[in-house]
Amino acid sequence: MENKTAKQLEEELLYSAKPVAELQPDTVALAEEFCRGYKQFLNESKTEREATALSTRMLQDAGYQLFEPGRRYEAGEKVYMVNRGKCVLAATIGREPLSAGIHMNMSHIDSPRLDLKQMPLYEDGGLALFKTHYYGGLRKYQWTAVPLALHGVLYKAGGERVDFCIGEREEDPVFCVTDLLPHLSREQNERTLRNGIRGEELNIVVGSLPIQDEGAKQKVKLFTMQLLNQQYGIVEKDFIRAEIEAVPAHKARDVGFDRGLIGAYGHDDRVEAYPALLAEIEVQSPRFTTLCVLTDKEETGSNGTTGLRGDYVFHFVQQLCAGQGADYVSCLMASKCLSSDVNAAFDPTFPEVNDRRNCAYAGKGVVLTKYTGSGGKSDTNDASAEMVAYIADLLDEAGVVWQIGELGKVDQGGGGTVAKFVAERNVDTIDIGVPVLSMHAPFELVAKTDVYMAYKAFAAFAAAEK
Ligand code: MN
Ligand code: MN
């Protein structure tokens, strides 16, 4: 190292992540273009069912065929499958046999929200309201005094399906959870932030006018039910057979004078689902079979028939293997998986929760996360050095700007996503995703350049020759 200046040595020997816009100025415009489609996807898929329907249409338009168990698929063929209207699987058959492994990319399309209870409608104080039960880890106080839209599905007696979507069009009414005025919140102010708004206080105002009839006891409730009956032909008991979700009514918007960020509901985890889906659609005759999974129920722990603790993805892999006469176990052992989900971005207003040297920053590229979990690395897939090395090399070769990111300081809290459930099937898995500000809030922020780098990373993994 003779005659090298300290500056040269610094560049050669030391490492720190840098903004995408600094390393690759040209990608700012490409990211802007890519995110136009992403914002549209966000606006049209606020629930897992809507994301499934939209993704299915995109796959069909791209020539994907509905998967037929037992059939032998040839290299380059593209198939898809839908699980219960809430999850999508799409695969492109590789040139290698399935025993060489699959390149899996798993993201989720459910987001924190307020679900209606089974018997939601009631009247109190001259208002009609819906009782809710929150879904996922949300900070309850953030969900008051924001316009909400209702999305969902309901089955009438006899099986007829009714689809709901009210509050998204300009001319639609919206709905709202109320909060106390500052003048009368002295007692509420003494609560901890966690209990500032309690679960049973997340009640949505849905009506205020009474039915014009002296005989009724609950006139406002009855008028609301009459309107619903006229519009959808439903009666109160039908709510029991429904899944209706209250989500923020606003659309995705550019944020900042420079428009570098996108603010929206549901970045977690559409900000991976959309790039993953495009990467899957665009890959042509890959070496390894690709499998893009858009799953449900991540936000509640991945349980049930549509969550990744369940078997649905692995049943699909089994059937794919059976069609090719490949050994299922060998296929899993040789497979690799990206657990594609968001991470927390460093927030300068709350710097104390992160280790600045090991956290992710908005605008510095897609984030690789070796482990999530909490405490002494409990409840996590801790990706091996080999897996980190594999993906880091792959991203470097593809010109992807990436950074590392640990979720918060040690012992600050924690969290996790689907990685461990896939890894437990003996598949090498690593967390990767976009850093988010205000994660799980009604309006989350991401950097456009990071979204674009996620897409480039997923495309590189789908098309990887190693
Ligand atoms: Mn997520
Ligand atoms: Mn989440």
Tab-separated table of C-alpha atoms and ligand atoms in Angstrom:
chain	number	residue	atom	x	y	z
A	1	MET	CA	0.000	0.000	0.000
A	2	GLU	CA	2.863	2.343	-0.771
A	3	ASN	CA	2.146	5.946	-1.666
A	4	LYS	CA	-1.602	5.766	-1.190
A	5	THR	CA	-3.308	8.792	0.255
A	6	ALA	CA	-5.631	8.479	3.195
A	7	LYS	CA	-8.497	9.371	0.863
A	8	GLN	CA	-7.615	6.468	-1.456
A	9	LEU	CA	-7.286	4.123	1.483
A	10	GLU	CA	-10.610	5.298	2.821
A	11	GLU	CA	-12.285	4.442	-0.471
A	12	GLU	CA	-10.576	1.068	-0.767
A	13	LEU	CA	-10.835	-0.150	2.788
A	14	LEU	CA	-13.896	1.396	4.383
A	15	TYR	CA	-17.571	1.023	3.591
A	16	SER	CA	-20.678	3.084	4.085
A	17	ALA	CA	-23.903	3.020	2.094
A	18	LYS	CA	-24.568	6.007	-0.151
A	19	PRO	CA	-27.741	7.414	-1.703
A	20	VAL	CA	-28.867	5.868	-4.981
A	21	ALA	CA	-29.260	9.365	-6.422
A	22	GLU	CA	-25.564	10.043	-5.729
A	23	LEU	CA	-24.180	6.726	-6.986
A	24	GLN	CA	-26.455	6.451	-10.014
A	25	PRO	CA	-27.977	9.857	-10.871
A	26	ASP	CA	-29.593	8.448	-14.020
A	27	THR	CA	-31.794	6.058	-12.079
A	28	VAL	CA	-33.804	8.906	-10.541
A	29	ALA	CA	-35.738	9.311	-13.798
A	30	LEU	CA	-36.098	5.536	-14.235
A	31	ALA	CA	-37.428	5.253	-10.688
A	32	GLU	CA	-39.909	8.039	-11.351
A	33	GLU	CA	-41.211	6.174	-14.399
A	34	PHE	CA	-41.369	2.826	-12.600
A	35	CYS	CA	-43.239	4.330	-9.666
A	36	ARG	CA	-46.009	5.662	-11.870
A	37	GLY	CA	-47.180	2.083	-12.348
A	38	TYR	CA	-46.574	1.353	-8.693
A	39	LYS	CA	-48.797	4.209	-7.504
A	40	GLN	CA	-51.572	2.962	-9.744
A	41	PHE	CA	-51.170	-0.533	-8.292
A	42	LEU	CA	-51.396	0.919	-4.754
A	43	ASN	CA	-54.593	2.786	-5.572
A	44	GLU	CA	-56.269	-0.229	-7.142
A	45	SER	CA	-55.315	-2.876	-4.597
A	46	LYS	CA	-55.898	-1.721	-1.028
A	47	THR	CA	-56.956	-5.172	0.173
A	48	GLU	CA	-55.487	-8.637	-0.327
A	49	ARG	CA	-58.500	-9.609	-2.425
A	50	GLU	CA	-58.114	-6.581	-4.703
A	51	ALA	CA	-54.350	-7.121	-4.980
A	52	THR	CA	-55.026	-10.752	-5.904
A	53	ALA	CA	-57.590	-9.810	-8.547
A	54	LEU	CA	-55.351	-7.131	-10.091
A	55	SER	CA	-52.234	-9.343	-10.040
A	56	THR	CA	-54.181	-12.198	-11.615
A	57	ARG	CA	-55.290	-9.932	-14.453
A	58	MET	CA	-51.691	-8.802	-14.970
A	59	LEU	CA	-50.510	-12.419	-15.116
A	60	GLN	CA	-53.247	-13.453	-17.518
A	61	ASP	CA	-52.492	-10.474	-19.766
A	62	ALA	CA	-48.848	-11.577	-19.764
A	63	GLY	CA	-49.846	-15.043	-21.004
A	64	TYR	CA	-49.704	-17.050	-17.768
A	65	GLN	CA	-51.775	-20.263	-17.832
A	66	LEU	CA	-53.757	-21.539	-14.864
A	67	PHE	CA	-51.656	-24.280	-13.227
A	68	GLU	CA	-52.887	-27.836	-13.803
A	69	PRO	CA	-51.612	-30.350	-11.235
A	70	GLY	CA	-50.115	-33.427	-12.838
A	71	ARG	CA	-49.116	-31.685	-16.025
A	72	ARG	CA	-45.490	-31.593	-17.074
A	73	TYR	CA	-44.374	-28.077	-17.890
A	74	GLU	CA	-41.464	-27.280	-20.195
A	75	ALA	CA	-38.750	-24.651	-19.799
A	76	GLY	CA	-40.040	-21.122	-20.300
A	77	GLU	CA	-43.704	-21.953	-19.634
A	78	LYS	CA	-45.515	-19.610	-17.263
A	79	VAL	CA	-48.228	-20.716	-14.843
A	80	TYR	CA	-50.195	-19.152	-11.995
A	81	MET	CA	-52.509	-20.213	-9.222
A	82	VAL	CA	-54.811	-18.311	-6.856
A	83	ASN	CA	-55.409	-19.429	-3.271
A	84	ARG	CA	-58.922	-18.595	-2.008
A	85	GLY	CA	-58.989	-15.216	-3.723
A	86	LYS	CA	-56.348	-13.863	-1.332
A	87	CYS	CA	-52.955	-15.152	-2.497
A	88	VAL	CA	-51.278	-15.489	-5.871
A	89	LEU	CA	-48.533	-17.856	-7.011
A	90	ALA	CA	-46.791	-17.382	-10.354
A	91	ALA	CA	-43.977	-19.474	-11.762
A	92	THR	CA	-41.764	-19.584	-14.833
A	93	ILE	CA	-40.329	-23.023	-15.517
A	94	GLY	CA	-36.543	-23.051	-15.591
A	95	ARG	CA	-34.112	-24.689	-17.982
A	96	GLU	CA	-32.753	-26.754	-15.100
A	97	PRO	CA	-34.918	-29.518	-13.628
A	98	LEU	CA	-36.740	-28.683	-10.385
A	99	SER	CA	-34.243	-30.781	-8.446
A	100	ALA	CA	-31.787	-27.899	-9.080
A	101	GLY	CA	-34.012	-25.729	-6.905
A	102	ILE	CA	-36.420	-22.834	-7.266
A	103	HIS	CA	-35.741	-19.117	-6.928
A	104	MET	CA	-38.623	-18.076	-4.684
A	105	ASN	CA	-39.698	-14.523	-3.985
A	106	MET	CA	-42.283	-14.116	-1.231
A	107	SER	CA	-44.027	-10.873	-0.358
A	108	HIS	CA	-47.412	-10.143	1.189
A	109	ILE	CA	-50.484	-8.236	0.073
A	110	ASP	CA	-52.374	-7.842	3.357
A	111	SER	CA	-51.857	-4.606	5.305
A	112	PRO	CA	-52.842	-3.304	8.750
A	113	ARG	CA	-56.421	-1.993	8.782
A	114	LEU	CA	-59.697	-2.042	10.683
A	115	ASP	CA	-61.887	-5.090	10.032
A	116	LEU	CA	-65.607	-4.835	10.775
A	117	LYS	CA	-66.795	-7.041	13.611
A	118	GLN	CA	-69.337	-9.754	12.902
A	119	MET	CA	-72.229	-7.636	14.213
A	120	PRO	CA	-70.846	-4.181	13.423
A	121	LEU	CA	-73.829	-1.854	13.104
A	122	TYR	CA	-75.257	-0.007	16.119
A	123	GLU	CA	-76.789	3.311	17.059
A	124	ASP	CA	-75.718	5.562	19.906
A	125	GLY	CA	-76.192	9.261	20.590
A	126	GLY	CA	-78.029	9.830	17.333
A	127	LEU	CA	-75.256	8.337	15.191
A	128	ALA	CA	-74.941	4.998	13.409
A	129	LEU	CA	-71.553	3.335	13.876
A	130	PHE	CA	-69.597	0.196	12.978
A	131	LYS	CA	-67.663	-1.764	15.610
A	132	THR	CA	-64.229	-2.831	14.367
A	133	HIS	CA	-61.446	-5.212	15.293
A	134	TYR	CA	-58.044	-3.987	14.160
A	135	TYR	CA	-55.951	-6.251	11.915
A	136	GLY	CA	-52.172	-6.311	12.291
A	137	GLY	CA	-49.884	-4.246	14.485
A	138	LEU	CA	-51.240	-0.753	14.188
A	139	ARG	CA	-50.847	2.257	16.462
A	140	LYS	CA	-54.479	2.852	17.221
A	141	TYR	CA	-54.323	6.612	17.777
A	142	GLN	CA	-53.167	7.071	14.155
A	143	TRP	CA	-56.452	5.725	12.801
A	144	THR	CA	-58.774	8.393	14.197
A	145	ALA	CA	-59.900	11.484	12.302
A	146	VAL	CA	-58.749	10.194	8.898
A	147	PRO	CA	-61.152	9.493	6.020
A	148	LEU	CA	-61.724	5.761	5.582
A	149	ALA	CA	-63.084	3.685	2.727
A	150	LEU	CA	-64.873	0.354	3.127
A	151	HIS	CA	-63.760	-2.563	0.948
A	152	GLY	CA	-64.958	-6.096	1.197
A	153	VAL	CA	-67.120	-8.990	0.308
A	154	LEU	CA	-70.327	-10.321	1.816
A	155	TYR	CA	-72.395	-13.427	1.141
A	156	LYS	CA	-76.185	-13.344	1.406
A	157	ALA	CA	-78.133	-16.344	2.627
A	158	GLY	CA	-78.113	-18.783	-0.294
A	159	GLY	CA	-74.618	-17.823	-1.360
A	160	GLU	CA	-75.002	-14.732	-3.526
A	161	ARG	CA	-71.824	-12.645	-3.295
A	162	VAL	CA	-71.881	-8.871	-2.842
A	163	ASP	CA	-68.709	-6.834	-3.351
A	164	PHE	CA	-68.235	-3.576	-1.446
A	165	CYS	CA	-66.081	-0.588	-2.253
A	166	ILE	CA	-67.276	2.745	-0.917
A	167	GLY	CA	-65.097	5.784	-0.351
A	168	GLU	CA	-62.557	5.543	-3.167
A	169	ARG	CA	-64.296	7.594	-5.867
A	170	GLU	CA	-64.460	11.405	-5.590
A	171	GLU	CA	-68.260	11.319	-5.366
A	172	ASP	CA	-68.372	8.570	-2.701
A	173	PRO	CA	-68.978	9.311	0.968
A	174	VAL	CA	-66.168	8.329	3.362
A	175	PHE	CA	-66.218	7.057	6.956
A	176	CYS	CA	-64.321	8.069	10.065
A	177	VAL	CA	-63.255	7.085	13.574
A	178	THR	CA	-63.704	10.064	15.903
A	179	ASP	CA	-61.369	11.311	18.639
A	180	LEU	CA	-61.816	13.669	21.580
A	181	LEU	CA	-61.353	17.411	21.247
A	182	PRO	CA	-58.330	18.846	23.114
A	183	HIS	CA	-60.696	20.825	25.367
A	184	LEU	CA	-62.085	17.657	26.918
A	185	SER	CA	-59.166	15.257	26.709
A	186	ARG	CA	-57.621	15.906	30.141
A	187	GLU	CA	-58.216	12.336	31.307
A	188	GLN	CA	-57.420	10.744	27.948
A	189	ASN	CA	-54.118	12.680	27.909
A	190	GLU	CA	-53.051	10.797	31.021
A	191	ARG	CA	-53.263	7.442	29.247
A	192	THR	CA	-50.118	5.933	27.747
A	193	LEU	CA	-49.772	6.434	23.991
A	194	ARG	CA	-50.427	2.726	23.538
A	195	ASN	CA	-53.853	3.161	25.137
A	196	GLY	CA	-54.541	6.669	23.844
A	197	ILE	CA	-57.209	5.048	21.734
A	198	ARG	CA	-58.346	1.609	22.856
A	199	GLY	CA	-59.448	-1.207	20.591
A	200	GLU	CA	-63.100	-0.798	21.530
A	201	GLU	CA	-62.869	2.930	20.763
A	202	LEU	CA	-62.100	2.358	17.075
A	203	ASN	CA	-65.735	2.845	16.112
A	204	ILE	CA	-66.512	4.163	12.649
A	205	VAL	CA	-69.255	6.753	12.088
A	206	VAL	CA	-71.405	5.558	9.190
A	207	GLY	CA	-74.670	7.505	9.503
A	208	SER	CA	-76.498	10.371	11.176
A	209	LEU	CA	-79.972	10.690	9.619
A	210	PRO	CA	-83.061	8.975	11.078
A	211	ILE	CA	-85.682	7.028	9.158
A	212	GLN	CA	-88.861	9.069	8.694
A	213	ASP	CA	-91.134	6.831	10.734
A	214	GLU	CA	-92.342	7.354	14.297
A	215	GLY	CA	-92.617	3.630	15.013
A	216	ALA	CA	-88.932	2.654	14.937
A	217	LYS	CA	-86.739	2.477	18.079
A	218	GLN	CA	-83.291	2.907	16.482
A	219	LYS	CA	-84.089	5.299	13.690
A	220	VAL	CA	-80.569	6.144	12.522
A	221	LYS	CA	-79.408	2.525	12.516
A	222	LEU	CA	-82.574	1.491	10.697
A	223	PHE	CA	-82.147	4.220	8.052
A	224	THR	CA	-78.537	3.099	7.418
A	225	MET	CA	-79.683	-0.533	7.140
A	226	GLN	CA	-82.510	0.508	4.799
A	227	LEU	CA	-80.018	2.265	2.516
A	228	LEU	CA	-77.737	-0.796	2.512
A	229	ASN	CA	-80.728	-2.999	1.764
A	230	GLN	CA	-81.805	-0.806	-1.138
A	231	GLN	CA	-78.299	-0.610	-2.565
A	232	TYR	CA	-77.037	-4.158	-1.973
A	233	GLY	CA	-80.095	-6.180	-1.002
A	234	ILE	CA	-78.570	-7.145	2.344
A	235	VAL	CA	-79.983	-7.490	5.865
A	236	GLU	CA	-78.131	-7.070	9.181
A	237	LYS	CA	-77.541	-10.798	9.632
A	238	ASP	CA	-75.563	-10.881	6.373
A	239	PHE	CA	-72.687	-8.983	8.034
A	240	ILE	CA	-71.887	-12.244	9.796
A	241	ARG	CA	-70.869	-13.749	6.443
A	242	ALA	CA	-68.719	-10.788	5.450
A	243	GLU	CA	-65.123	-9.623	5.351
A	244	ILE	CA	-65.266	-5.837	5.238
A	245	GLU	CA	-62.111	-3.816	5.754
A	246	ALA	CA	-61.847	-0.109	6.569
A	247	VAL	CA	-58.736	1.366	4.942
A	248	PRO	CA	-57.512	4.951	4.456
A	249	ALA	CA	-59.442	6.564	1.612
A	250	HIS	CA	-56.560	8.649	0.280
A	251	LYS	CA	-54.601	7.906	-2.875
A	252	ALA	CA	-50.841	7.531	-3.241
A	253	ARG	CA	-49.156	10.948	-3.486
A	254	ASP	CA	-45.669	12.251	-4.225
A	255	VAL	CA	-44.049	13.695	-1.108
A	256	GLY	CA	-41.519	16.527	-0.907
A	257	PHE	CA	-40.670	19.503	-3.129
A	258	ASP	CA	-38.426	17.169	-5.123
A	259	ARG	CA	-41.103	14.418	-5.293
A	260	GLY	CA	-38.499	11.875	-4.186
A	261	LEU	CA	-40.856	9.976	-1.861
A	262	ILE	CA	-44.259	8.355	-2.202
A	263	GLY	CA	-46.778	8.597	0.613
A	264	ALA	CA	-49.510	5.962	0.595
A	265	TYR	CA	-51.469	3.389	2.501
A	266	GLY	CA	-50.200	-0.172	2.124
A	267	HIS	CA	-46.569	0.193	0.981
A	268	ASP	CA	-46.078	-2.661	3.459
A	269	ASP	CA	-45.950	-4.848	1.481
A	270	ARG	CA	-47.091	-3.789	-1.976
A	271	VAL	CA	-43.747	-2.009	-2.344
A	272	GLU	CA	-42.246	-5.494	-2.705
A	273	ALA	CA	-45.267	-7.303	-4.155
A	274	TYR	CA	-45.494	-5.053	-7.216
A	275	PRO	CA	-41.783	-5.129	-8.162
A	276	ALA	CA	-41.699	-8.890	-7.470
A	277	LEU	CA	-44.674	-9.474	-9.713
A	278	LEU	CA	-43.155	-7.412	-12.545
A	279	ALA	CA	-39.812	-9.199	-12.193
A	280	GLU	CA	-41.645	-12.536	-12.398
A	281	ILE	CA	-43.692	-11.478	-15.427
A	282	GLU	CA	-40.649	-10.147	-17.285
A	283	VAL	CA	-38.283	-13.084	-16.760
A	284	GLN	CA	-37.827	-15.216	-19.891
A	285	SER	CA	-36.468	-18.784	-19.891
A	286	PRO	CA	-34.602	-18.495	-16.567
A	287	ARG	CA	-32.030	-21.094	-15.561
A	288	PHE	CA	-33.858	-21.899	-12.314
A	289	THR	CA	-37.622	-22.101	-12.025
A	290	THR	CA	-38.946	-18.905	-10.467
A	291	LEU	CA	-41.813	-18.742	-8.007
A	292	CYS	CA	-43.369	-15.427	-7.026
A	293	VAL	CA	-45.723	-15.643	-4.051
A	294	LEU	CA	-48.021	-12.818	-2.985
A	295	THR	CA	-49.350	-14.043	0.322
A	296	ASP	CA	-52.004	-13.074	2.840
A	297	LYS	CA	-52.003	-12.966	6.659
A	298	GLU	CA	-48.397	-11.827	7.174
A	299	GLU	CA	-49.553	-8.969	9.377
A	300	THR	CA	-51.322	-11.317	11.796
A	301	GLY	CA	-48.589	-13.954	12.003
A	302	SER	CA	-48.965	-15.967	8.786
A	303	ASN	CA	-51.522	-18.402	10.212
A	304	GLY	CA	-54.373	-20.122	8.450
A	305	THR	CA	-55.028	-21.406	4.952
A	306	THR	CA	-53.742	-18.242	3.282
A	307	GLY	CA	-50.671	-17.644	5.471
A	308	LEU	CA	-47.125	-18.880	4.921
A	309	ARG	CA	-47.093	-21.001	8.059
A	310	GLY	CA	-49.564	-23.116	6.116
A	311	ASP	CA	-48.877	-25.528	3.310
A	312	TYR	CA	-50.387	-23.890	0.265
A	313	VAL	CA	-47.122	-22.753	-1.326
A	314	PHE	CA	-45.408	-26.059	-0.571
A	315	HIS	CA	-48.335	-28.047	-1.918
A	316	PHE	CA	-47.884	-26.094	-5.141
A	317	VAL	CA	-44.158	-26.927	-5.183
A	318	GLN	CA	-44.972	-30.588	-4.536
A	319	GLN	CA	-47.411	-30.671	-7.424
A	320	LEU	CA	-44.969	-28.878	-9.698
A	321	CYS	CA	-42.316	-31.484	-8.803
A	322	ALA	CA	-44.733	-34.367	-9.291
A	323	GLY	CA	-45.517	-33.193	-12.824
A	324	GLN	CA	-41.818	-33.232	-13.659
A	325	GLY	CA	-41.036	-36.415	-11.735
A	326	ALA	CA	-38.621	-34.391	-9.561
A	327	ASP	CA	-37.884	-35.137	-5.915
A	328	TYR	CA	-39.654	-32.550	-3.727
A	329	VAL	CA	-37.119	-32.689	-0.880
A	330	SER	CA	-34.159	-32.249	-3.231
A	331	CYS	CA	-35.969	-29.317	-4.816
A	332	LEU	CA	-36.422	-27.533	-1.466
A	333	MET	CA	-32.851	-28.252	-0.367
A	334	ALA	CA	-31.508	-26.617	-3.524
A	335	SER	CA	-33.920	-23.668	-3.491
A	336	LYS	CA	-33.287	-20.078	-2.458
A	337	CYS	CA	-35.838	-17.595	-1.233
A	338	LEU	CA	-36.119	-13.848	-0.939
A	339	SER	CA	-38.402	-12.921	1.928
A	340	SER	CA	-39.370	-9.599	0.426
A	341	ASP	CA	-40.756	-7.229	2.989
A	342	VAL	CA	-40.219	-3.707	4.229
A	343	ASN	CA	-37.747	-2.601	6.865
A	344	ALA	CA	-37.732	0.492	9.060
A	345	ALA	CA	-36.016	3.572	7.623
A	346	PHE	CA	-33.952	5.769	9.932
A	347	ASP	CA	-36.183	8.597	11.126
A	348	PRO	CA	-34.221	11.750	12.093
A	349	THR	CA	-37.059	12.760	14.413
A	350	PHE	CA	-36.676	9.526	16.395
A	351	PRO	CA	-32.971	8.643	16.055
A	352	GLU	CA	-32.839	6.941	19.453
A	353	VAL	CA	-34.538	3.706	18.350
A	354	ASN	CA	-31.883	2.797	15.780
A	355	ASP	CA	-28.197	1.976	15.697
A	356	ARG	CA	-27.101	4.492	13.055
A	357	ARG	CA	-24.319	2.207	11.845
A	358	ASN	CA	-26.588	-0.755	11.195
A	359	CYS	CA	-29.978	0.616	10.218
A	360	ALA	CA	-31.439	1.360	6.804
A	361	TYR	CA	-31.948	4.809	5.289
A	362	ALA	CA	-34.602	5.952	2.822
A	363	GLY	CA	-32.956	6.533	-0.544
A	364	LYS	CA	-29.876	4.354	-0.041
A	365	GLY	CA	-31.238	1.384	-1.953
A	366	VAL	CA	-32.880	-1.938	-1.271
A	367	VAL	CA	-32.134	-3.351	2.213
A	368	LEU	CA	-30.626	-6.751	2.988
A	369	THR	CA	-31.530	-7.935	6.471
A	370	LYS	CA	-29.623	-10.904	7.838
A	371	TYR	CA	-31.936	-11.416	10.788
A	372	THR	CA	-35.095	-9.898	12.254
A	373	GLY	CA	-36.705	-11.141	15.484
A	374	SER	CA	-36.108	-9.661	18.917
A	375	GLY	CA	-33.987	-10.023	22.057
A	376	GLY	CA	-31.157	-12.514	21.587
A	377	LYS	CA	-32.067	-13.169	17.938
A	378	SER	CA	-35.142	-15.122	18.933
A	379	ASP	CA	-37.902	-15.846	16.465
A	380	THR	CA	-35.907	-15.226	13.340
A	381	ASN	CA	-34.352	-16.732	10.281
A	382	ASP	CA	-30.702	-15.732	10.636
A	383	ALA	CA	-29.500	-15.975	7.041
A	384	SER	CA	-26.129	-17.686	6.708
A	385	ALA	CA	-23.007	-15.805	5.660
A	386	GLU	CA	-23.097	-17.983	2.516
A	387	MET	CA	-26.610	-16.783	1.635
A	388	VAL	CA	-25.697	-13.139	2.323
A	389	ALA	CA	-22.574	-13.544	0.187
A	390	TYR	CA	-24.608	-15.092	-2.628
A	391	ILE	CA	-27.159	-12.308	-2.762
A	392	ALA	CA	-24.647	-9.477	-2.210
A	393	ASP	CA	-22.564	-10.672	-5.168
A	394	LEU	CA	-25.642	-11.093	-7.308
A	395	LEU	CA	-26.817	-7.542	-6.572
A	396	ASP	CA	-23.352	-6.059	-7.092
A	397	GLU	CA	-23.026	-7.775	-10.474
A	398	ALA	CA	-26.452	-6.440	-11.504
A	399	GLY	CA	-25.606	-2.864	-10.488
A	400	VAL	CA	-28.217	-2.808	-7.736
A	401	VAL	CA	-27.663	-0.219	-5.002
A	402	TRP	CA	-28.235	-1.942	-1.676
A	403	GLN	CA	-27.632	-1.394	2.016
A	404	ILE	CA	-27.886	-3.446	5.157
A	405	GLY	CA	-30.499	-2.780	7.794
A	406	GLU	CA	-31.156	-4.143	11.228
A	407	LEU	CA	-34.628	-3.419	12.566
A	408	GLY	CA	-33.919	-1.084	15.480
A	409	LYS	CA	-31.472	-1.188	18.363
A	410	VAL	CA	-30.850	-4.439	20.201
A	411	ASP	CA	-33.572	-4.835	22.844
A	412	GLN	CA	-35.600	-1.926	21.419
A	413	GLY	CA	-38.420	-4.126	20.193
A	414	GLY	CA	-38.430	-6.129	17.029
A	415	GLY	CA	-40.490	-7.939	14.515
A	416	GLY	CA	-40.262	-10.376	11.709
A	417	THR	CA	-41.862	-11.582	8.568
A	418	VAL	CA	-42.277	-14.764	6.558
A	419	ALA	CA	-38.572	-15.649	6.207
A	420	LYS	CA	-38.481	-18.076	9.117
A	421	PHE	CA	-41.472	-20.054	7.886
A	422	VAL	CA	-39.824	-20.674	4.523
A	423	ALA	CA	-36.391	-21.320	6.055
A	424	GLU	CA	-37.946	-23.960	8.317
A	425	ARG	CA	-38.776	-25.922	5.137
A	426	ASN	CA	-35.024	-26.188	4.540
A	427	VAL	CA	-34.859	-23.352	2.021
A	428	ASP	CA	-32.014	-20.793	2.268
A	429	THR	CA	-33.810	-17.519	2.815
A	430	ILE	CA	-32.886	-13.872	3.290
A	431	ASP	CA	-34.938	-10.774	4.086
A	432	ILE	CA	-34.806	-8.018	1.516
A	433	GLY	CA	-36.970	-4.970	0.965
A	434	VAL	CA	-37.570	-1.258	0.929
A	435	PRO	CA	-37.049	0.995	3.980
A	436	VAL	CA	-40.257	2.708	5.132
A	437	LEU	CA	-40.956	5.752	7.296
A	438	SER	CA	-44.086	5.615	9.492
A	439	MET	CA	-44.531	1.899	8.840
A	440	HIS	CA	-48.088	0.630	9.508
A	441	ALA	CA	-49.478	4.183	9.645
A	442	PRO	CA	-52.360	5.197	7.353
A	443	PHE	CA	-49.785	7.145	5.280
A	444	GLU	CA	-46.383	5.442	4.966
A	445	LEU	CA	-43.392	6.907	3.096
A	446	VAL	CA	-40.862	5.240	0.800
A	447	ALA	CA	-38.174	6.586	-1.561
A	448	LYS	CA	-38.827	6.032	-5.259
A	449	THR	CA	-35.201	5.106	-5.889
A	450	ASP	CA	-35.463	2.302	-3.311
A	451	VAL	CA	-38.599	0.920	-4.972
A	452	TYR	CA	-36.750	0.823	-8.268
A	453	MET	CA	-33.737	-0.897	-6.683
A	454	ALA	CA	-36.061	-3.536	-5.193
A	455	TYR	CA	-37.344	-4.195	-8.701
A	456	LYS	CA	-33.813	-4.465	-10.110
A	457	ALA	CA	-32.825	-6.819	-7.292
A	458	PHE	CA	-35.834	-9.078	-7.854
A	459	ALA	CA	-35.249	-9.119	-11.607
A	460	ALA	CA	-31.596	-10.110	-11.049
A	461	PHE	CA	-32.619	-12.943	-8.714
A	462	ALA	CA	-35.282	-14.262	-11.082
A	463	ALA	CA	-32.853	-14.283	-14.012
A	464	ALA	CA	-29.828	-15.461	-12.002
A	465	GLU	CA	-27.564	-18.022	-13.662
A	466	LYS	CA	-26.122	-19.150	-10.309
B	1	MN	MN	-44.618	-6.486	5.812
B	2	MN	MN	-46.038	-5.060	8.338
